[in-house]
Coordinates of C-alpha atoms in Angstrom, one line a residue:
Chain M
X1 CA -19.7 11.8 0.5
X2 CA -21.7 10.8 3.3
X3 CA -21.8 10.7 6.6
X4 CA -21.1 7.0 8.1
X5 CA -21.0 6.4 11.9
X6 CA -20.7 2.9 13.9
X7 CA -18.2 -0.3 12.8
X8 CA -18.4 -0.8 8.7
X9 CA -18.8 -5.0 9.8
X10 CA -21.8 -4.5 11.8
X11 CA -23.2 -2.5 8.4
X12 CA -23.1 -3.8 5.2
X13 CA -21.3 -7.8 5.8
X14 CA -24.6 -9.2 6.6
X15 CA -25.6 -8.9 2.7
X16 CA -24.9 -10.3 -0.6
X17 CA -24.7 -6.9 -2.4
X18 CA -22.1 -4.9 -0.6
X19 CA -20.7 -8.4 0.1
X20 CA -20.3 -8.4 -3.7
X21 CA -19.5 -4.6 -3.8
X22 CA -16.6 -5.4 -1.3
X23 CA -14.7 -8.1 -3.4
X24 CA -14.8 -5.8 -6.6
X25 CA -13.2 -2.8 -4.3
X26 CA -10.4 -5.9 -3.3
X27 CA -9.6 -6.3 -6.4
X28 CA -8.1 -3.2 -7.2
X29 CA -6.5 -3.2 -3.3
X30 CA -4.6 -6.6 -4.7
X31 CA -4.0 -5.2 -8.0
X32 CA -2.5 -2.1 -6.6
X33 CA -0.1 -4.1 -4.2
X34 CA 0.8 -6.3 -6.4
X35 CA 2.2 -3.4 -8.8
X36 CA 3.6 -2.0 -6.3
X37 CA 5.8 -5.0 -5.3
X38 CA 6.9 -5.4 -8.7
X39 CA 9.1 -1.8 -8.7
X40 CA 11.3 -4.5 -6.9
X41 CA 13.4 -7.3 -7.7
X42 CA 12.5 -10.0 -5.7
X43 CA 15.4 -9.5 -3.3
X44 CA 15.7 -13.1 -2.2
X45 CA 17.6 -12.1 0.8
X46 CA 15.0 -10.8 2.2
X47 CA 13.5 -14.7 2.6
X48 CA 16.5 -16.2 4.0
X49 CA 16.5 -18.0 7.2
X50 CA 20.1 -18.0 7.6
X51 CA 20.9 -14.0 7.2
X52 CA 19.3 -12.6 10.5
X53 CA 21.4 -13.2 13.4
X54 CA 19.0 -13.0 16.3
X55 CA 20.0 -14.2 19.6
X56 CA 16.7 -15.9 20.4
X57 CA 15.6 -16.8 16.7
X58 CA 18.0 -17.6 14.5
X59 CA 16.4 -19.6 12.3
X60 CA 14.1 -16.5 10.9
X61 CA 14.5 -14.5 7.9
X62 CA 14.0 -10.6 7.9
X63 CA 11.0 -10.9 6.3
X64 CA 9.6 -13.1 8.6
X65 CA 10.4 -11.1 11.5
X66 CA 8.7 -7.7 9.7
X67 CA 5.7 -9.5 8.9
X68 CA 5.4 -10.9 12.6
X69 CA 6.7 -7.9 14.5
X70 CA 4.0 -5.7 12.1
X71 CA 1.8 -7.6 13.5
X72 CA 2.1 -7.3 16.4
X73 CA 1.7 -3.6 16.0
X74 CA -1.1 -4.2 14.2
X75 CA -3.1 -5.8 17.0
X76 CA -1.7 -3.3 19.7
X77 CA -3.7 -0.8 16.9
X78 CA -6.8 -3.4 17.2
X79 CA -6.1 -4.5 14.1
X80 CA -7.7 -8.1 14.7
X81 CA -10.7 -7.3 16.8
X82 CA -11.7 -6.6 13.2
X83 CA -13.7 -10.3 11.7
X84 CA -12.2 -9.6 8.0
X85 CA -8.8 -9.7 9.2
X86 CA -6.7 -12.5 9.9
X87 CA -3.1 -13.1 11.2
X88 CA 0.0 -14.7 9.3
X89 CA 1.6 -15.9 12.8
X90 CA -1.7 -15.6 15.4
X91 CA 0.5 -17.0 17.8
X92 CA 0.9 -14.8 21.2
X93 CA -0.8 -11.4 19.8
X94 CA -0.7 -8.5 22.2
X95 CA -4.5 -7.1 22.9
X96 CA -5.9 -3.8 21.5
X97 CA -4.6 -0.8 23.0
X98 CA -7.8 0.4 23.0
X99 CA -11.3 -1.0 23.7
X100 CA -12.9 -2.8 20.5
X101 CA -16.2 -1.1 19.6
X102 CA -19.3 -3.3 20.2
X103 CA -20.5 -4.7 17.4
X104 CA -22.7 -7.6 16.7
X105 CA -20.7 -9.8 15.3
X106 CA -21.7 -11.1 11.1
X107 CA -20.2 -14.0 11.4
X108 CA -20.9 -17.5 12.9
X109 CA -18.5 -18.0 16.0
X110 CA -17.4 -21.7 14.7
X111 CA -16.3 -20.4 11.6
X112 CA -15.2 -16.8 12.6
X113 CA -11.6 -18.3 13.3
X114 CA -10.8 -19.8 10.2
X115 CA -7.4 -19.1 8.7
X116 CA -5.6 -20.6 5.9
X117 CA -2.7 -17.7 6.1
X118 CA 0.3 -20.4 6.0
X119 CA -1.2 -21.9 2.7
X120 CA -1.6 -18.0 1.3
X121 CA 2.4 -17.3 3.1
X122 CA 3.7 -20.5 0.9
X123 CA 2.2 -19.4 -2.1
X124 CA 2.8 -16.3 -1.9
X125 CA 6.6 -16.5 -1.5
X126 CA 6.9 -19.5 -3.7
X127 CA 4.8 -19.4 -6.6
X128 CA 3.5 -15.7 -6.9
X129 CA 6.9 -13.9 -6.2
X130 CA 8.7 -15.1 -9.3
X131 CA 6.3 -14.2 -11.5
X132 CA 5.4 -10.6 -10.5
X133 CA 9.0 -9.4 -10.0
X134 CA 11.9 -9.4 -11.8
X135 CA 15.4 -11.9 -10.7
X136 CA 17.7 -9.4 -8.5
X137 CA 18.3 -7.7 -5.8
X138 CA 18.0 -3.8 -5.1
X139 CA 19.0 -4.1 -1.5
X140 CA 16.3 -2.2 -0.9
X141 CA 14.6 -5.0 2.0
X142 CA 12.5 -3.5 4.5
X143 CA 10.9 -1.0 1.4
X144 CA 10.0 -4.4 -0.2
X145 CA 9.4 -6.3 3.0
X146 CA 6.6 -3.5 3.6
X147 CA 5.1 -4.1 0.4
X148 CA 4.7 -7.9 0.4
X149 CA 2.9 -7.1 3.6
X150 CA 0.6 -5.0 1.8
X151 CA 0.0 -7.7 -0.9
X152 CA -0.3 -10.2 1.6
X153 CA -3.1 -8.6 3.5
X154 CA -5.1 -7.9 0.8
X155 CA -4.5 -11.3 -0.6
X156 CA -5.5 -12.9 2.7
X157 CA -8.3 -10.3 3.4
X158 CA -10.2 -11.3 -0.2
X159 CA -9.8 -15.0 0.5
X160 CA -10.8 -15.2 4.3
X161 CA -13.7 -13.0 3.1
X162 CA -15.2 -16.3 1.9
X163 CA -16.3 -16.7 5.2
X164 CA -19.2 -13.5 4.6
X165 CA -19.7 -14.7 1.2
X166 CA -20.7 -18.1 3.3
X167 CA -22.7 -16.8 5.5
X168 CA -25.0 -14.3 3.7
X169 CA -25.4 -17.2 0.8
X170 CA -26.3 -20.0 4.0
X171 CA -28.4 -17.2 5.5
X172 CA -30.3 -16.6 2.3
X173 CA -31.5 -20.0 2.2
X174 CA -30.6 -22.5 4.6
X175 CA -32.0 -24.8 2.7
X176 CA -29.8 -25.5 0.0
X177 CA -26.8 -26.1 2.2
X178 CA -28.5 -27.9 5.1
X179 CA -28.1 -31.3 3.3
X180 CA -24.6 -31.3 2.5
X181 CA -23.5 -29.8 5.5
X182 CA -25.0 -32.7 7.3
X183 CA -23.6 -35.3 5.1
X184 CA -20.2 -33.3 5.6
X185 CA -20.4 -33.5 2.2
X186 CA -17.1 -30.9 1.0
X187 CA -17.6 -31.9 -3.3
X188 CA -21.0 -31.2 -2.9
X189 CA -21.0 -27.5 -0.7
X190 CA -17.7 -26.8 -3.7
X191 CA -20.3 -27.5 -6.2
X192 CA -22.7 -25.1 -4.8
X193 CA -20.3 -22.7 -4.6
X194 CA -19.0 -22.7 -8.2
X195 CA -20.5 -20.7 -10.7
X196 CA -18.3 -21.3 -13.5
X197 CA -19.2 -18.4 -15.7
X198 CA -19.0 -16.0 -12.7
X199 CA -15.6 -16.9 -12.3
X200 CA -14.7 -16.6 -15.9
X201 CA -16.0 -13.3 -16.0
X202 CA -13.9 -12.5 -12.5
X203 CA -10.6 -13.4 -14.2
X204 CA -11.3 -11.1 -17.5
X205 CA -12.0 -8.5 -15.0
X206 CA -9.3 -8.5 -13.0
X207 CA -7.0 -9.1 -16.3
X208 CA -8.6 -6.2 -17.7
X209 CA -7.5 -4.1 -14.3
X210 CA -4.0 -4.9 -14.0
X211 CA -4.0 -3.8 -17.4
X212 CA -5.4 -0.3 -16.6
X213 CA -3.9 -0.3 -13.4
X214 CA -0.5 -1.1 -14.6
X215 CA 0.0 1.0 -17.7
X216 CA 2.3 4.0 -18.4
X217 CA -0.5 7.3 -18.5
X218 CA 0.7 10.4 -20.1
X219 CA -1.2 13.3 -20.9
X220 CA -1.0 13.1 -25.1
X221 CA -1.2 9.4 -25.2
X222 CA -5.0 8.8 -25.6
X223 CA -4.7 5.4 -26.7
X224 CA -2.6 2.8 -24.3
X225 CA -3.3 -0.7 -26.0
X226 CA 0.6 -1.3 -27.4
X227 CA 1.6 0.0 -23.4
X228 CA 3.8 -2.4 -21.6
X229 CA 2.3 -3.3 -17.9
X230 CA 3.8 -2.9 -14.7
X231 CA 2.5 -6.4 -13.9
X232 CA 1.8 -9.5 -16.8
X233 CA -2.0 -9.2 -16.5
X234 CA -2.5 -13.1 -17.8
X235 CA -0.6 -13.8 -14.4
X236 CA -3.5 -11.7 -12.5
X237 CA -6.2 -13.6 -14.2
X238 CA -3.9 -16.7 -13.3
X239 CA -3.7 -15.9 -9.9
X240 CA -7.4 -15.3 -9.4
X241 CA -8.2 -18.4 -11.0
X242 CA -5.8 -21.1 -9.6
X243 CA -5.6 -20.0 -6.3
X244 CA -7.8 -16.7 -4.4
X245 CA -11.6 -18.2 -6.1
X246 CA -10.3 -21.9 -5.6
X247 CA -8.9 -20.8 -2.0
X248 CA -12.2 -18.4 -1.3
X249 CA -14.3 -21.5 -2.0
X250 CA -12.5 -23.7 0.4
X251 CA -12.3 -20.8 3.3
X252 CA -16.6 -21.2 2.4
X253 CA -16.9 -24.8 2.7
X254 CA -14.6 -25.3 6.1
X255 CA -17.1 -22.2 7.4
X256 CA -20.5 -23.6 6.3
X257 CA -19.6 -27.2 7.5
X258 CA -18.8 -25.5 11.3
X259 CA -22.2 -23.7 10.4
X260 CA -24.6 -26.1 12.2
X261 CA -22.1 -26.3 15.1
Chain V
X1 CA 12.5 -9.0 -17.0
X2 CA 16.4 -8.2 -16.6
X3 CA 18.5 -9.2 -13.9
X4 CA 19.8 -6.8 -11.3
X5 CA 22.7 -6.3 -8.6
X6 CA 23.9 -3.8 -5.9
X7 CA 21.9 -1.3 -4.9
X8 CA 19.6 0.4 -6.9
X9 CA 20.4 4.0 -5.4
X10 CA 24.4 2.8 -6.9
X11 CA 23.1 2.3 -10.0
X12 CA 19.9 5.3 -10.9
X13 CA 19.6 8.3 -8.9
X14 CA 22.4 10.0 -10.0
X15 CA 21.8 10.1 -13.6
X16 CA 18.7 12.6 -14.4
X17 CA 16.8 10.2 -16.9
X18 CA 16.5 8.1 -14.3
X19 CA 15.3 10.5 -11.8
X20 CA 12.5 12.0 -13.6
X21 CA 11.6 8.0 -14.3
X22 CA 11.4 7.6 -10.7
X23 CA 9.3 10.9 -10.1
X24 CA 6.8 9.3 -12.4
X25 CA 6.8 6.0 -11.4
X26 CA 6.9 7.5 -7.6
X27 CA 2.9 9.6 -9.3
X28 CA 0.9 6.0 -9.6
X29 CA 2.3 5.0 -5.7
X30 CA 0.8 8.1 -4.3
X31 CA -2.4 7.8 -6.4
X32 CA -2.9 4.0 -5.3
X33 CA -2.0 4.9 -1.8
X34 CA -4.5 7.4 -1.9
X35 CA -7.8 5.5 -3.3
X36 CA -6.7 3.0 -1.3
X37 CA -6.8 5.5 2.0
X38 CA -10.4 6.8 0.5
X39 CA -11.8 3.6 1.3
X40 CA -12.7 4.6 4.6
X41 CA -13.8 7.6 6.2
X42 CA -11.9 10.1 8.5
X43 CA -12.1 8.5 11.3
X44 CA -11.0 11.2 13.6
X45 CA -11.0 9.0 16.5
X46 CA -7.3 7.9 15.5
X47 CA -6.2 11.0 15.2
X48 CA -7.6 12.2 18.8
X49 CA -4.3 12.9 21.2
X50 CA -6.7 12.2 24.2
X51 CA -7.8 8.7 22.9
X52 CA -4.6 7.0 23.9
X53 CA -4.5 6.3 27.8
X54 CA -0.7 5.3 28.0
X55 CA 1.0 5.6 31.1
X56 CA 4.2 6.8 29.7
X57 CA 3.1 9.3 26.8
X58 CA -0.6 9.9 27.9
X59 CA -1.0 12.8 24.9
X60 CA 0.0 10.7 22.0
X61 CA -2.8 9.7 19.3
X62 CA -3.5 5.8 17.7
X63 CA -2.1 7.0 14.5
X64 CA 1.0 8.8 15.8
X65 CA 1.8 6.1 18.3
X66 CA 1.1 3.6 15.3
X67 CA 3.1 5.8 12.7
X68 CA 6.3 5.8 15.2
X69 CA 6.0 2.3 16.1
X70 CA 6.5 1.3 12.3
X71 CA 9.1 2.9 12.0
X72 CA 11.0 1.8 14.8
X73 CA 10.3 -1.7 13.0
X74 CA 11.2 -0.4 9.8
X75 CA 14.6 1.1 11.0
X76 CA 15.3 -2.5 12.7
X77 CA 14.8 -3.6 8.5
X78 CA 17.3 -1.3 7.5
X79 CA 14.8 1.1 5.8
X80 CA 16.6 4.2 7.0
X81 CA 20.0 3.7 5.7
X82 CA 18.2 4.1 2.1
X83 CA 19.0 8.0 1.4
X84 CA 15.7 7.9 -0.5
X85 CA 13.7 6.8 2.8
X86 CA 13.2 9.8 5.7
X87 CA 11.5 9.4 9.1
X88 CA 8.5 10.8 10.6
X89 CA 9.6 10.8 14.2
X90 CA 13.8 10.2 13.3
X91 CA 14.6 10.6 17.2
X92 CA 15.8 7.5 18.8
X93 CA 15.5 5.0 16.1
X94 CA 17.2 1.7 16.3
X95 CA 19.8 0.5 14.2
X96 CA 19.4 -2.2 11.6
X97 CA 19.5 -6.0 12.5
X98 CA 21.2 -6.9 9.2
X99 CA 24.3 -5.1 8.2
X100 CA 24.0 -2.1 5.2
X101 CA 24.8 -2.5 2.1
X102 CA 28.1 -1.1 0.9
X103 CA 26.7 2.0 -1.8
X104 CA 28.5 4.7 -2.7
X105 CA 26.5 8.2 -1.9
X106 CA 24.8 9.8 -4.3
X107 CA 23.8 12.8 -2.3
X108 CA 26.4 15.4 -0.9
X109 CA 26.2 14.9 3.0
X110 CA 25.7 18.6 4.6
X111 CA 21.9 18.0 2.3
X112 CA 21.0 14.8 2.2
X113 CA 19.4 14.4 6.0
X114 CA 17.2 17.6 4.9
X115 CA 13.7 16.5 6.5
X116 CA 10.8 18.6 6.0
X117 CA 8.2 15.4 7.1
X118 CA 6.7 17.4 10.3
X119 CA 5.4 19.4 7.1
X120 CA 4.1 16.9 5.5
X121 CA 2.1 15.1 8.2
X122 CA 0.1 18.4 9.2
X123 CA -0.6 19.1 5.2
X124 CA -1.8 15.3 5.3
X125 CA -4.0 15.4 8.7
X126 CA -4.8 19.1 8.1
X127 CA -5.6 19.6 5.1
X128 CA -5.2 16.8 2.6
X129 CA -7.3 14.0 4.5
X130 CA -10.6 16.2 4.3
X131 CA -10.4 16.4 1.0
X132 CA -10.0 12.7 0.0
X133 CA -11.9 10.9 2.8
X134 CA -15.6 11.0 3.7
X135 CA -16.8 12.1 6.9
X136 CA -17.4 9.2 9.2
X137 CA -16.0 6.9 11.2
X138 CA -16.0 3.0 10.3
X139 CA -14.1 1.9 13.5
X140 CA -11.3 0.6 11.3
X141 CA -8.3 2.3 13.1
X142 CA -5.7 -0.4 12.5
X143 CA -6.5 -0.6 8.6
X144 CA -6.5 3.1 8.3
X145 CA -3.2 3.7 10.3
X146 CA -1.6 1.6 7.9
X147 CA -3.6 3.3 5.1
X148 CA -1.8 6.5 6.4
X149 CA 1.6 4.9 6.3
X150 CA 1.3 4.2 2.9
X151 CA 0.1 7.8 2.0
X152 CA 2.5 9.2 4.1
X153 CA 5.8 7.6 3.0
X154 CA 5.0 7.7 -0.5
X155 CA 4.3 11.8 -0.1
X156 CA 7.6 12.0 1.7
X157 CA 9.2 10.0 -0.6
X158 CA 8.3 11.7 -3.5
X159 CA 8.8 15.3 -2.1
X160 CA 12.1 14.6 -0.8
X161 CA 13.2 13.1 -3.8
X162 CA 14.0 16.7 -4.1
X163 CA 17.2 16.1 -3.4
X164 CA 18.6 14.0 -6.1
X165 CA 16.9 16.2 -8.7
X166 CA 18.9 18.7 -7.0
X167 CA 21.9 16.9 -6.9
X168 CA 21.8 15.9 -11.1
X169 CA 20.6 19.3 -11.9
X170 CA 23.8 20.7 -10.1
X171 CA 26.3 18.1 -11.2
X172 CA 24.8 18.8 -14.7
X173 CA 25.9 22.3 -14.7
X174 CA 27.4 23.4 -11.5
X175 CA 28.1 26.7 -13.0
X176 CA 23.9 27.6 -13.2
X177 CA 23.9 27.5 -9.6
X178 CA 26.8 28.1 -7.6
X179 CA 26.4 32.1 -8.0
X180 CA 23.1 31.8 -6.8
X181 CA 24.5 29.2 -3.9
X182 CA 27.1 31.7 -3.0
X183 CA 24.9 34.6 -2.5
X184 CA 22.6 32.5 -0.5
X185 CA 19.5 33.5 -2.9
X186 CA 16.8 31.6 -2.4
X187 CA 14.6 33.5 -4.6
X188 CA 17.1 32.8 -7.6
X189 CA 17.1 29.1 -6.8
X190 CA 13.8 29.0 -7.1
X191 CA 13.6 30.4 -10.3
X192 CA 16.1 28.4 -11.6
X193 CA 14.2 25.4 -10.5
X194 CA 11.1 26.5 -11.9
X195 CA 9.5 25.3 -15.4
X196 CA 6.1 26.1 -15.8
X197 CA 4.7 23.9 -18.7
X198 CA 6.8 21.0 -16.9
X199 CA 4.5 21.3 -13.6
X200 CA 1.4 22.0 -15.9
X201 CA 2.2 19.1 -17.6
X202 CA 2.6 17.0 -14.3
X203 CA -0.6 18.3 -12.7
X204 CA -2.3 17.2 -15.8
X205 CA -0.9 13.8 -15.9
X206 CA -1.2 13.2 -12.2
X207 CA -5.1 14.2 -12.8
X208 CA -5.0 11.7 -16.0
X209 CA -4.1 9.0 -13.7
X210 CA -6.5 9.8 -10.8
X211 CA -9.2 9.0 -13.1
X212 CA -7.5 6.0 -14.6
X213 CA -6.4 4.2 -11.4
X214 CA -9.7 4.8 -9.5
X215 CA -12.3 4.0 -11.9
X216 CA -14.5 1.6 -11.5
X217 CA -13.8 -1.3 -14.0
X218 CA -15.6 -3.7 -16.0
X219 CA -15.6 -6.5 -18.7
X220 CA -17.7 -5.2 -20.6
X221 CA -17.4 -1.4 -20.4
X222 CA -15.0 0.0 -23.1
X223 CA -15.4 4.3 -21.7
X224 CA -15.2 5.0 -18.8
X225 CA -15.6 8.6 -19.3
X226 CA -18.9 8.6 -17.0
X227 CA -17.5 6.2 -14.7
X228 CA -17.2 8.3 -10.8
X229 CA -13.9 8.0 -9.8
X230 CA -12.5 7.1 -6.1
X231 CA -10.6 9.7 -5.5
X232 CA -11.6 13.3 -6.9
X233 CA -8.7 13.8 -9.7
X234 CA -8.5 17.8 -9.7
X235 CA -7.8 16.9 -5.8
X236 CA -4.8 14.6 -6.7
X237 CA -3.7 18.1 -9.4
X238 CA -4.3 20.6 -6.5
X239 CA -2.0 18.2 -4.1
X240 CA 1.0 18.5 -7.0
X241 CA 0.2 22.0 -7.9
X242 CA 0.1 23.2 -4.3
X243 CA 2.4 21.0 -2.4
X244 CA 4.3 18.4 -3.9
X245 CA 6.2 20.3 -6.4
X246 CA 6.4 23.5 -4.2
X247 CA 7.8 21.2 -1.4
X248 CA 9.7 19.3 -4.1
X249 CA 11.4 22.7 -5.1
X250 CA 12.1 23.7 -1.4
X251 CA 14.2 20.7 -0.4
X252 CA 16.2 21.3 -3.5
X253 CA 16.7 24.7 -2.4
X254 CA 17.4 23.8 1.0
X255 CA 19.8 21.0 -1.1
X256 CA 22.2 23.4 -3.1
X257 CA 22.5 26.1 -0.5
X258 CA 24.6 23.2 1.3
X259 CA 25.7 21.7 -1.8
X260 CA 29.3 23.8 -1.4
X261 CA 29.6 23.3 2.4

């Protein structure tokens, strides 16, 4: 293992391969959360506006106020002086506690603030929930508030990182973007950001993980195919598919049309 | 996927079956939490008590400030009125905003606020972190903080999960260990507590999963044999073989001599 010194963004962000290298590595960050989150019902109490009884908020659930007070922390911690990280409530965060390092920053300042973290909140609690955890309730909240916040960041880290993918691909040749980001042209910057096949081979991969990732492993057992998984890996491939590529893509198109700006 | 009420401590912990289920299932956590925290280097800067200029607690690092501060949160979410969850820094925590559950104990009171986490921390910064984690710093303090967390909670967790293999093992046949209890003889516990082949077994299994969890994947690779792996699995077998089960076997030491109290 090597030495490494300086900020990791002002390294590697700038190009395509560790770009690359980077979203692989996510994948098994999302796959790991999301196994994680499924050793709990999904404790719907947890979500419900009307159970916390705050004086000044009462309209919040205790999942909203752990992910917003985490926050919080977070950016005392500098958390968000980072560009590849992006807040579910940006609203009022305290500054770092201590000085950011200087780095020059990757990303294009117009674009650089991007956030689509309500779209990835609703989805997220809506859609993905039910179908990673079982019905029920464990009463076991702020253990599972914790790990939603773990999925949540690493969902919200590999789509926002659209916005590197973006930039290296505009910075390797201008060119091809130039046009359509002129025209404000959205169909045609999505169509040169789709590689079909790519994508198909993106969703057997990360099928193929949750399957690995999520299987029983004992010593004897050489052979794990007939193994039930922790998480349904169709629903992984699923999830990449409808929603982190299609959501990647538009986090790329709202940064290149602000790329000219 | 079944549906489930109460409190999952009500239901499991104190039937042994379900106990060693959890120890397992408790293996993959710590290994995921681990590859995940071998993403980044060291960066001893968050560790450093003389990085942290605050006026009240001037000799405080990032990471312990950051590791105290979630739990303050995660005692506001009711975290640590879960007898399977035990804090870092328990002084002065806050009690929870919602109401606990109703759950009849598992544990016998004099043993189950045993807490052996001051341990566990300087085995983790010490000792443990050099071995997983490259030299370096990234200047990703936030990420790695809660990188930590993970790491550290699922360690404690599993170690003083102690307790409820104490607890079945006694209620199972009281009559193996009160003698021992009676006479205050550690060494005796000990042995009783002690299987070889069971922790051989374990460290092999825990090793087995190392490699399976942080391998690189891909579509079309079907062995992964030559694959490098993320995390250095005989360091994942020397963390069981020299402190997870030892640790494990002391808090259920430290358990039964207070189980007749």
């Amino acid at each position: 293992m090597g030495e490494s010194g300086g900020n990791v963004v002002d390294k590697n962000l700038g190009n395509l391969e560790t770009v690359r290298e980077s979203l692989i590595r996510q994948e098994d960050s999302i796959i790991f959360s999301l196994i994680e989150r499924a050793k709990h019902p999904i404790n719907s109490p947890l979500y419900d506006d009307k159970k916390m009884p705050f004086a000044d908020d009462s309209s919040v659930s205790l999942f909203h106020f752990f992910v917003k007070e985490s926050e919080v922390l977070q950016s005392k911690a500098g958390c968000y002086t980072s560009p590849e990280e992006n807040a579910f409530f940006p609203e009022n965060l305290p500054p770092p506690l201590l000085p950011p390092l200087n780095s020059t920053p990757v990303l294009h300042p117009p674009g650089a603030s991007i956030n689509i973290n309500e779209k990835i909140l609703n989805l997220y609690i809506e859609t993905l929930l039910p179908l990673i955890a079982a019905k029920g309730d464990d009463g076991n909240y702020a253990v599972t508030a914790a790990s939603d916040l773990n999925c949540l960041q690493a969902l919200s880290r590999r789509i926002h990182f659209g916005k590197f993918v973006a930039e290296v691909k505009f910075k390797d040749c201008p060119e091809d973007y130039i046009p359509a980001i002129r025209a404000k042209d959205k169909d045609a910057l999505m169509k040169l950001l789709t590689f079909e096949s790519v994508e198909e081979r993106i969703k057997k991969r990360v099928e193929k993980k949750a399957m690995i990732f999520g299987q029983d492993v004992d010593v004897q057992d050489n052979d794990n195919k007939g193994n039930k998984c922790k998480i349904n890996p169709s629903v992984v491939s699923q999830l990449y598919g409808d929603w982190v590529m299609p959501l990647t893509k538009f986090v790329q198109v709202e940064y290149l049309l602000r790329r000219l700006d």
